[in-house]
C-alpha positions as CSV (number, residue, x, y, z in Angstrom):
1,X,0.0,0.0,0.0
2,X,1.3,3.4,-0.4
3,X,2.0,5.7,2.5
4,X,0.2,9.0,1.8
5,X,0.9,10.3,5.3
6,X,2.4,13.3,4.4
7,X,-1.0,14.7,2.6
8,X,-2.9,14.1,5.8
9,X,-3.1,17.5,6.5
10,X,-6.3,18.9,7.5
11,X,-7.7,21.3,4.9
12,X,-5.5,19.8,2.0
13,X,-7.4,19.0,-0.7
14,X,-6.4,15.8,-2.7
15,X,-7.1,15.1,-6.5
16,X,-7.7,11.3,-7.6
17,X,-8.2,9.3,-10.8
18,X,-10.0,6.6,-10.2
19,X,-10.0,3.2,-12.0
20,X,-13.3,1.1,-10.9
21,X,-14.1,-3.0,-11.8
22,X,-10.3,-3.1,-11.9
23,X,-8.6,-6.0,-11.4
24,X,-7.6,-5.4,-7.7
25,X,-7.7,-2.5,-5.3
26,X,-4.3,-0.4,-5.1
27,X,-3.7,3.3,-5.0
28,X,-0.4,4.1,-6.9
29,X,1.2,7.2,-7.4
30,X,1.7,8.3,-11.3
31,X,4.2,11.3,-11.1
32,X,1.7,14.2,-9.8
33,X,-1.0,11.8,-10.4
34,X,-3.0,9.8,-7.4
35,X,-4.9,6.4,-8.9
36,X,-7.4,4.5,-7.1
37,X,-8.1,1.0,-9.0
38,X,-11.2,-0.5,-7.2
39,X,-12.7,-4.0,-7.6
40,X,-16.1,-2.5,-7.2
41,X,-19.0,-1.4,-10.0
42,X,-19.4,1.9,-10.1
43,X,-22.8,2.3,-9.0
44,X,-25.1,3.2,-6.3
45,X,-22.1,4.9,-4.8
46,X,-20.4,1.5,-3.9
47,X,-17.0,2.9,-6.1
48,X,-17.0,5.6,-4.2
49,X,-17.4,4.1,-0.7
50,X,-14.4,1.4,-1.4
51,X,-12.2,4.9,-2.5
52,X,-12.7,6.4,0.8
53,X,-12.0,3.4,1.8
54,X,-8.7,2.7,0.6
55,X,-7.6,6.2,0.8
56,X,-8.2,6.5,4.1
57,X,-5.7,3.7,4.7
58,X,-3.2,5.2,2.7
59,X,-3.5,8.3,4.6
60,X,-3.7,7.2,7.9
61,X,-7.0,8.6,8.9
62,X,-10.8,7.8,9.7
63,X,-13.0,7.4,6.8
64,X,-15.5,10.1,8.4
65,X,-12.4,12.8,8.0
66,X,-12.8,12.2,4.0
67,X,-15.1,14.4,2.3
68,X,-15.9,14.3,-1.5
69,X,-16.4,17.4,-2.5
70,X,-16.3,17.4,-6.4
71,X,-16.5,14.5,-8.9
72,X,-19.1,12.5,-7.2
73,X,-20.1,10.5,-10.6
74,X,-16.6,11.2,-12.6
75,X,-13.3,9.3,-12.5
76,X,-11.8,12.2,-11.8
77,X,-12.3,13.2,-7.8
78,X,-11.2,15.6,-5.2
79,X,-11.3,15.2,-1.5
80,X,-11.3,17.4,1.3
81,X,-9.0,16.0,4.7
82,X,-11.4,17.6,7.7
């Protein structure tokens, strides 16, 4: 898993691609770049929910201190650290 420690700052806002029905869930870091690859569909909100998930590992922090706040039905997210 990748450490992602240092950009567990609250207030830091943190831009994702995401990759959903991959072939296994990983977040990897392209250059500038943060990808999520998730196992799950993407709907109903269940890709979503298994990216907070695994980014909240990465980071190091709760799952409630991850907020969404644009990109809610595009591969391309940002979240807020509260």
């Amino acid at each position: 898993m990748t450490d992602l420690s240092h950009l567990a700052i609250p207030g830091t806002e943190i831009a994702v691609r995401v990759t959903p029905k991959a072939s296994r869930n990983a977040v990897t870091v392209d250059g500038d770049t943060i990808r999520v690859h998730v196992t799950t569909v993407p709907e109903d909100g269940k890709a979503n929910a298994a990216v907070v998930k695994l980014l909240a590992k990465a980071l190091g922090v709760a799952k409630s201190r991850l907020v969404l706040t644009r990109g809610a039905t595009s591969r391309d997210k940002v979240f807020r650290v509260d």
